[in-house]
GROMACS .gro file of C-alpha atoms in nm:
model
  308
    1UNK     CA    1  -1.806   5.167   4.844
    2UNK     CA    2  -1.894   5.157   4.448
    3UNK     CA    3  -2.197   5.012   4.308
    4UNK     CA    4  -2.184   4.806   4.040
    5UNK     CA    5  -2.429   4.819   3.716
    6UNK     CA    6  -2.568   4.474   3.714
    7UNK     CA    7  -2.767   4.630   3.386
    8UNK     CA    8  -2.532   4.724   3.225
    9UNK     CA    9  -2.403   4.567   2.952
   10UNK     CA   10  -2.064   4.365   2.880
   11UNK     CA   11  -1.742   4.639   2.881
   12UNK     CA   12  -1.535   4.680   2.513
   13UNK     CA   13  -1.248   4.525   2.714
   14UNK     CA   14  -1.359   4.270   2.980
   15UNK     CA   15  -1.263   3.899   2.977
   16UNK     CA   16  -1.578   3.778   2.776
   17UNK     CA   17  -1.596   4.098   2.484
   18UNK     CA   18  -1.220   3.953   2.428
   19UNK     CA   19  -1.305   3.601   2.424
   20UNK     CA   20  -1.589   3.701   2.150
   21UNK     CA   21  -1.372   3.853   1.939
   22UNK     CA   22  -1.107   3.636   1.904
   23UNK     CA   23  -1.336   3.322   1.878
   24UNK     CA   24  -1.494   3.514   1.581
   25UNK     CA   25  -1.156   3.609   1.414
   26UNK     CA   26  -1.116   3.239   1.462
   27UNK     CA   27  -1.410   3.167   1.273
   28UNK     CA   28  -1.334   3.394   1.010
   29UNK     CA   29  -1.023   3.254   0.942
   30UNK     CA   30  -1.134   2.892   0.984
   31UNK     CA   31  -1.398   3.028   0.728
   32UNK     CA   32  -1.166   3.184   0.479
   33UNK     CA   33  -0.908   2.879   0.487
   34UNK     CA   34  -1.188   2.644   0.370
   35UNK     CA   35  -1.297   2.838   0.098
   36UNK     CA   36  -0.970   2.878  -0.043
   37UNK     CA   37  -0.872   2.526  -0.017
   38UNK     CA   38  -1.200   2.390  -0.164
   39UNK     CA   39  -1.143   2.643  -0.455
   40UNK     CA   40  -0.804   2.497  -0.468
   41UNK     CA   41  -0.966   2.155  -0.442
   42UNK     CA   42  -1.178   2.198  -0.728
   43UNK     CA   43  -0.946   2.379  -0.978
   44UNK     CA   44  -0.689   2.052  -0.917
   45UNK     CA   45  -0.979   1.840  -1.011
   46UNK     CA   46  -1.098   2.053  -1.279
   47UNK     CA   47  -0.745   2.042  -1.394
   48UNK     CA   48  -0.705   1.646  -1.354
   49UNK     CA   49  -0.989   1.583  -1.536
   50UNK     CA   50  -0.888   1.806  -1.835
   51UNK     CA   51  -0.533   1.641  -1.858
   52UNK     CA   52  -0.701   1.282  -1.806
   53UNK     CA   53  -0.952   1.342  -2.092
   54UNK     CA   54  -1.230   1.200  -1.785
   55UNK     CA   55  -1.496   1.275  -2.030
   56UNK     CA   56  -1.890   1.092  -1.931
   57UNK     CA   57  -1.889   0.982  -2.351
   58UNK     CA   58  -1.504   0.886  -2.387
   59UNK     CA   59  -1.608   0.660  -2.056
   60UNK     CA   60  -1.922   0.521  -2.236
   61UNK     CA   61  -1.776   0.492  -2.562
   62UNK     CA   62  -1.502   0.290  -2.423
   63UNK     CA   63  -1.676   0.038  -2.137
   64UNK     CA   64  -1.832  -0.214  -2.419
   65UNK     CA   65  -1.472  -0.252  -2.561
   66UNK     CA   66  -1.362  -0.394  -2.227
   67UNK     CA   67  -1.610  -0.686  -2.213
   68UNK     CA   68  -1.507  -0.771  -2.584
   69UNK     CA   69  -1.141  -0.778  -2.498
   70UNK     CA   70  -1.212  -1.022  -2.190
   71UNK     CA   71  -1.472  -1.203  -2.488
   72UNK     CA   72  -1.141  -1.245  -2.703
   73UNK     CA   73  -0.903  -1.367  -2.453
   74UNK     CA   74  -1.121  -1.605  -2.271
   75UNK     CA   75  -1.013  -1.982  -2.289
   76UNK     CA   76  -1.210  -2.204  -2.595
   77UNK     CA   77  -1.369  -2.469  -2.286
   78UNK     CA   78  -1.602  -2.703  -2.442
   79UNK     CA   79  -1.842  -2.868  -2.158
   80UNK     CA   80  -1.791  -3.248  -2.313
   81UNK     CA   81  -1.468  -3.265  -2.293
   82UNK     CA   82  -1.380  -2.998  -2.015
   83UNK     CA   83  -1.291  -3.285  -1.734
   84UNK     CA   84  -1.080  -3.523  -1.988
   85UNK     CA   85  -0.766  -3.594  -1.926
   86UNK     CA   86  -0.422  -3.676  -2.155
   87UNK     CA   87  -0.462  -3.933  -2.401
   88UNK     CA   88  -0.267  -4.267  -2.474
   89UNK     CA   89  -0.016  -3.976  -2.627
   90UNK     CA   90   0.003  -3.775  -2.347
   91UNK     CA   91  -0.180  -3.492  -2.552
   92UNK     CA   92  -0.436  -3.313  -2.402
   93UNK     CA   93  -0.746  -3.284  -2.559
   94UNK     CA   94  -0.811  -2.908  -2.714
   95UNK     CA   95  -1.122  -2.723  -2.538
   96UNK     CA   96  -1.032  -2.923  -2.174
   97UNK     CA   97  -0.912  -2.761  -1.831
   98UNK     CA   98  -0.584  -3.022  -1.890
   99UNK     CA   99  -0.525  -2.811  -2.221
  100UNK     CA  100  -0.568  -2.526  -2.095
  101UNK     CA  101  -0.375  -2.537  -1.830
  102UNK     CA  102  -0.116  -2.802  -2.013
  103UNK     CA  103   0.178  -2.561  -1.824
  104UNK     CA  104   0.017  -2.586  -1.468
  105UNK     CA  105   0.299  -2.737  -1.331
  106UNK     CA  106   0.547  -2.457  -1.480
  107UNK     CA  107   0.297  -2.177  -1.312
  108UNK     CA  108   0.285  -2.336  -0.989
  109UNK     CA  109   0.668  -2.324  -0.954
  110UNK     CA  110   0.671  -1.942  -1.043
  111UNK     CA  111   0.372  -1.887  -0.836
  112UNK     CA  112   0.585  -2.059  -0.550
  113UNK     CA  113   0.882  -1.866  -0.587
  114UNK     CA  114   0.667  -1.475  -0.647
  115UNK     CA  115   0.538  -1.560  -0.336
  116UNK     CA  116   0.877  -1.626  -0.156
  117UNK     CA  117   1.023  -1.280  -0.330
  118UNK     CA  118   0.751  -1.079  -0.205
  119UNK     CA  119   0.824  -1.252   0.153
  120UNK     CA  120   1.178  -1.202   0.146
  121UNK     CA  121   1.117  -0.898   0.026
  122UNK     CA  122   0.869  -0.796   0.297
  123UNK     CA  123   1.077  -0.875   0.574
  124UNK     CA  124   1.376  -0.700   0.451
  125UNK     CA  125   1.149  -0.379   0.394
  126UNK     CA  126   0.948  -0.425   0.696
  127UNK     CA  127   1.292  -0.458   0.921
  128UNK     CA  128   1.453  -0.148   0.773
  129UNK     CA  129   1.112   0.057   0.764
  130UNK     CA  130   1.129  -0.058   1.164
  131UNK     CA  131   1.472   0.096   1.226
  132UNK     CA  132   1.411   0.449   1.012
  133UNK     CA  133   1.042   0.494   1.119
  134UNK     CA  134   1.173   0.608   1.506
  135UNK     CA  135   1.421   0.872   1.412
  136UNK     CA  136   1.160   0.932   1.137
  137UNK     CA  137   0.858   1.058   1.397
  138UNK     CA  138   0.854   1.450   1.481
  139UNK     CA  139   0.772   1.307   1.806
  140UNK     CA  140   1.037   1.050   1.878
  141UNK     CA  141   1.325   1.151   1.681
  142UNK     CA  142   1.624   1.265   1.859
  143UNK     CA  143   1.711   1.600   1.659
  144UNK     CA  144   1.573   1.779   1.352
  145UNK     CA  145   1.843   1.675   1.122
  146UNK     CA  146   1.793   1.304   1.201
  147UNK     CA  147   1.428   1.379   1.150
  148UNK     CA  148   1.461   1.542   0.801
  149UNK     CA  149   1.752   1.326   0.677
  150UNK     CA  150   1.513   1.017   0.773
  151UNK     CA  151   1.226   1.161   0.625
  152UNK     CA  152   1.411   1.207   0.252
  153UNK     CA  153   1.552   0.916   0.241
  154UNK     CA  154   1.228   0.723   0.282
  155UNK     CA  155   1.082   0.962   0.003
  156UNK     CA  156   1.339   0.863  -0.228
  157UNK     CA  157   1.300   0.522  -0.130
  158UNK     CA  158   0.918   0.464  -0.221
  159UNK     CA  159   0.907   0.748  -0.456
  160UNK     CA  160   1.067   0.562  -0.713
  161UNK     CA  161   0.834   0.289  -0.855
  162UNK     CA  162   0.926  -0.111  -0.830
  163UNK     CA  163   0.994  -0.198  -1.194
  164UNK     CA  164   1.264   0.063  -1.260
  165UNK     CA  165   1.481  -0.008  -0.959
  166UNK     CA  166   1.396  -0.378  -1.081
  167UNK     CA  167   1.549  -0.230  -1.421
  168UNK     CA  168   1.822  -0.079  -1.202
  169UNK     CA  169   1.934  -0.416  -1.027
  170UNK     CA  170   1.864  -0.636  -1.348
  171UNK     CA  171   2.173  -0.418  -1.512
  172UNK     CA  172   2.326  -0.457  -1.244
  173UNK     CA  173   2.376  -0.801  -1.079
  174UNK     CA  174   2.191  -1.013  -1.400
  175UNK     CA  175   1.852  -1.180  -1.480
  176UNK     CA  176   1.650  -1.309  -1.168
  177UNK     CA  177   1.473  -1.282  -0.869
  178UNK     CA  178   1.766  -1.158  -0.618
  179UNK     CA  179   1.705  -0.843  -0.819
  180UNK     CA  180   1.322  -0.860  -0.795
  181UNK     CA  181   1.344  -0.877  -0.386
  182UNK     CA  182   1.584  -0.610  -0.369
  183UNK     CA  183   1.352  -0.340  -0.588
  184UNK     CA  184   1.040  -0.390  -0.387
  185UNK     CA  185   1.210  -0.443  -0.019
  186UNK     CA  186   1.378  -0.099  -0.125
  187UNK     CA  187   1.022   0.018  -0.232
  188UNK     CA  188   0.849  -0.181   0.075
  189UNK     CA  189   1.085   0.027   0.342
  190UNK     CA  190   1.009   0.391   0.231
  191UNK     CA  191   0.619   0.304   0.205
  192UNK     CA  192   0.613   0.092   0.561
  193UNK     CA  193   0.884   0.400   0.751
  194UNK     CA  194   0.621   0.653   0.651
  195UNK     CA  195   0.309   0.411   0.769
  196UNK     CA  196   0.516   0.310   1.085
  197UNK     CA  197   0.623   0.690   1.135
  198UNK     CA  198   0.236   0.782   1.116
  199UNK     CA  199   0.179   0.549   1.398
  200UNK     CA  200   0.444   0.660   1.638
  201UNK     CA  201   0.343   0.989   1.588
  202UNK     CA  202  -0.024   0.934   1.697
  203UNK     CA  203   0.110   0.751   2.034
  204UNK     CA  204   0.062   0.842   2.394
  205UNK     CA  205   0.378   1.028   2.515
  206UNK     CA  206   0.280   0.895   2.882
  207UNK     CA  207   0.513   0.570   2.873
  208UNK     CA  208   0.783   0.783   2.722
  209UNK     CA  209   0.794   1.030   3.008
  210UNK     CA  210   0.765   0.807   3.267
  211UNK     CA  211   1.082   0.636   3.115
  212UNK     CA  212   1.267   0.990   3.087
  213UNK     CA  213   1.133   1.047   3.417
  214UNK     CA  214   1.347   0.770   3.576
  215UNK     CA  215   1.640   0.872   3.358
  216UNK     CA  216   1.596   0.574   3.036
  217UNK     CA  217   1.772   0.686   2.778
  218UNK     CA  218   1.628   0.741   2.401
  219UNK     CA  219   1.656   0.305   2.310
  220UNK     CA  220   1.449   0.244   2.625
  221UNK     CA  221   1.196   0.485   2.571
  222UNK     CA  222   1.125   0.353   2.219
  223UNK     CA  223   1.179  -0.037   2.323
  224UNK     CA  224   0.942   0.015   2.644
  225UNK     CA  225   0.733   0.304   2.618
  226UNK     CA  226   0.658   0.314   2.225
  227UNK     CA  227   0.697  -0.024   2.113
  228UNK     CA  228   0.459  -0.219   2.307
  229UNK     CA  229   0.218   0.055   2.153
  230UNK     CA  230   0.188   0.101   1.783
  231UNK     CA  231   0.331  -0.324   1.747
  232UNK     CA  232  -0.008  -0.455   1.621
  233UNK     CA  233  -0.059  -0.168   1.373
  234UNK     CA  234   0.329  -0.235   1.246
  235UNK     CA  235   0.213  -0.606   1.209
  236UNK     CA  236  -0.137  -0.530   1.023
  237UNK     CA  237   0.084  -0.296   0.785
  238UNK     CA  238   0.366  -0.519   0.720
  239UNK     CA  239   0.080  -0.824   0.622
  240UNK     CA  240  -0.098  -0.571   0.417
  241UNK     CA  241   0.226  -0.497   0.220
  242UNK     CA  242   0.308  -0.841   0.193
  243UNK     CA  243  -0.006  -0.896   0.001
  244UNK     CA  244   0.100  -0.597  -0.182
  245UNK     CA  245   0.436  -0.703  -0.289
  246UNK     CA  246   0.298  -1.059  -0.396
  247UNK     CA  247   0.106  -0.837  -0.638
  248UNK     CA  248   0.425  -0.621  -0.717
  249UNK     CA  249   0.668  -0.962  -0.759
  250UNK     CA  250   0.434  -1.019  -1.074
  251UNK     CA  251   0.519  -0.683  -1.227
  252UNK     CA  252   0.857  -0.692  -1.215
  253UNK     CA  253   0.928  -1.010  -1.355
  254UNK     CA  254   0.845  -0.816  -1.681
  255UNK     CA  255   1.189  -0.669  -1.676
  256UNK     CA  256   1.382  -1.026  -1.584
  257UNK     CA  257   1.342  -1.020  -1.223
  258UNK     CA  258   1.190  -1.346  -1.169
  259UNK     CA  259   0.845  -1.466  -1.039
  260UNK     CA  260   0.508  -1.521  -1.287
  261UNK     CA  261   0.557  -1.209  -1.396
  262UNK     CA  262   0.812  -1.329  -1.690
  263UNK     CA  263   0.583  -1.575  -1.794
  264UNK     CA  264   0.366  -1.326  -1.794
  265UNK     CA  265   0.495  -1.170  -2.029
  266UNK     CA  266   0.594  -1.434  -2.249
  267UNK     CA  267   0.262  -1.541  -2.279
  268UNK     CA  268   0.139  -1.197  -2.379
  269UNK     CA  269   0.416  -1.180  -2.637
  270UNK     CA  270   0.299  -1.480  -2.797
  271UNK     CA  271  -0.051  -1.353  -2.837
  272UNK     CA  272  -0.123  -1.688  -2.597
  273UNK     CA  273  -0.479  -1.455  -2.510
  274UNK     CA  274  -0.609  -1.768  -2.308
  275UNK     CA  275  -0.307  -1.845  -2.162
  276UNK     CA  276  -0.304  -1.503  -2.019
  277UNK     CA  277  -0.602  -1.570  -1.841
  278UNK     CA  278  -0.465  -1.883  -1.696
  279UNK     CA  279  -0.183  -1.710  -1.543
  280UNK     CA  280  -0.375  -1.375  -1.415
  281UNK     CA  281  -0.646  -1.654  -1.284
  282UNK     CA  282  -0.385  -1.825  -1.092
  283UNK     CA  283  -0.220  -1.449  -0.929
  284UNK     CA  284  -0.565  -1.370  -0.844
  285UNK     CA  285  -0.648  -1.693  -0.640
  286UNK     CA  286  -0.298  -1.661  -0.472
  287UNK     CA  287  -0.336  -1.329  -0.345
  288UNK     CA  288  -0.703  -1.419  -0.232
  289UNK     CA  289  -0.614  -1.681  -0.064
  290UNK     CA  290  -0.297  -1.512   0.090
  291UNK     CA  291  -0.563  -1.236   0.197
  292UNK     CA  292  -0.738  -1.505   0.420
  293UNK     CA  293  -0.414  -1.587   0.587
  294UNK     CA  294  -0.316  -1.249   0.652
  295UNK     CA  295  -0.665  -1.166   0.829
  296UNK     CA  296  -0.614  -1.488   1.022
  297UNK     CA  297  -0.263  -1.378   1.170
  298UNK     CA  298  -0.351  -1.041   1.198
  299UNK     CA  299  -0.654  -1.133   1.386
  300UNK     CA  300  -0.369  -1.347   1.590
  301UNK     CA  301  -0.132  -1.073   1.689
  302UNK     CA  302  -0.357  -0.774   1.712
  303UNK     CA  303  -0.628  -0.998   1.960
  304UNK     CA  304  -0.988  -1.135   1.840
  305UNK     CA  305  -1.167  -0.856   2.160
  306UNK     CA  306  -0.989  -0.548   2.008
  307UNK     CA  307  -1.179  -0.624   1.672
  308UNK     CA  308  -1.494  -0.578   1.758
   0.00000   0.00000   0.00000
């Protein structure tokens, strides 16, 4: 019978020299990857900051000039007469809120109807963004050229910005806010696919195999064994965008596609500085307060216990 050499010590080729090795060839490489992409890391910010001019005295230089811009646009309010309201002549008296808001009722309406574009909009992006997002996971999608042919066409989709497929729809169906809705619902379903796609992808595959198991076909697996899943993150996106695209409704109303955003812009062109803040004043509350509501329904859908 052989003895074995409990003193000896571990062989060139047993199971644990192996193990060693590889695990530091791992390491090595793990090691080498990380130095090259920090290298590459800093050389693209190197680079970015070069082409940006991101210089410490440009920054300092320029910071005082922004509080005197916001010191030259700022409304003339004059605490005496801030609360008074229209005279005998229905003229409002100049330094009072009633002045300077004398078109309050105009930039209610437009608030009113930015809001319903970037609704409209949102639900037409957020229901196409559901149907491309499936074929659009590596994990769900049926076949590789589904997969890629999903993936580009949400690329082009959000890659293009708001205001020029605004620009786009303006030449092409007229002035107004059919064409606003259309630009960002376009833009809104290639950003919310790729979010949506991202969360598919990160699902159990448990539900899914249990339906294959028991011979579902591809429409069940996503209805029962997907959907039920990533739901409440599809529903905290989509309010998230919506907020977005209340934001985006006021940009491309600079072109002529309805919303605040063209009185916006005719307020700037007539040097109306105050009036400016008025309006900007007014988007800000809106999307504030439409925050609120968001975190209220998304608190709603996704359940108060899985918040904390």
């Amino acid at each position: 019978m052989a003895s074995i050499d409990v003193n000896a010590g571990p062989q060139p080729d047993d199971a644990v020299s192996v193990f060693e090795r590889h695990r530091s060839e791992l390491r090595r490489q793990r090691l080498g990857m990380n130095i090259l992409f920090i290298g590459a890391f800093l050389l693209a910010l190197g680079l970015s900051i070069w082409v940006s001019r991101f210089y410490p005295d440009r920054l300092a230089a320029g910071l005082p000039r922004i509080f005197e811009y916001f010191g030259t646009i700022m409304p003339d309010l004059q605490f005496d007469v801030l609360f008074e309201g229209r005279g005998a002549d229905g003229r409002a008296v100049p330094g009072s809120l009633t002045y300077w808001y004398s078109d309050f009722n105009v930039y209610i309406r437009l608030i009113v109807e930015t809001i319903f574009m970037a609704l409209t909009a949102t639900i037409l992006g957020a229901t196409a963004a559901f149907l491309l997002c499936f074929p659009a996971s590596r994990n769900l999608a049926p076949n590789s050229f589904i997969y890629i042919v999903s993936r580009r066409f949400m690329e082009i989709c959000r890659g293009v910005p708001e205001i020029l497929y605004a620009l786009v729809f303006v030449f092409a169906i007229g002035i107004g806010p059919l064409a606003g809705v259309l630009a960002i619902a376009i833009h809104s379903a290639g950003a919310l696919g790729k979010l949506f796609s991202e969360v598919n992808e990160n699902a159990s595959m448990r539900p899914v195999e249990g339906i294959r198991g028991v011979g579902g076909n591809w429409f069940e697996e996503i209805r029962y064994g997907v959907v039920p899943q990533v739901m409440p993150n599809f529903v905290s996106y989509t309010l998230l965008r919506f907020e977005i695209n209340v934001r985006a409704s006021s940009i491309v109303g600079f072109v002529g596609a309805g919303g605040i955003g063209a009185e916006l812009n005719r307020v700037i062109s007539l040097y109306s500085d105050d009036r400016v803040v008025a309006v900007l004043l007014l988007v800000v509350i809106t999307v504030t307060l439409i925050d609120l509501l968001s975190e209220q329904m998304r608190t709603h859908f996704i359940g108060r216990e899985n918040l904390q």
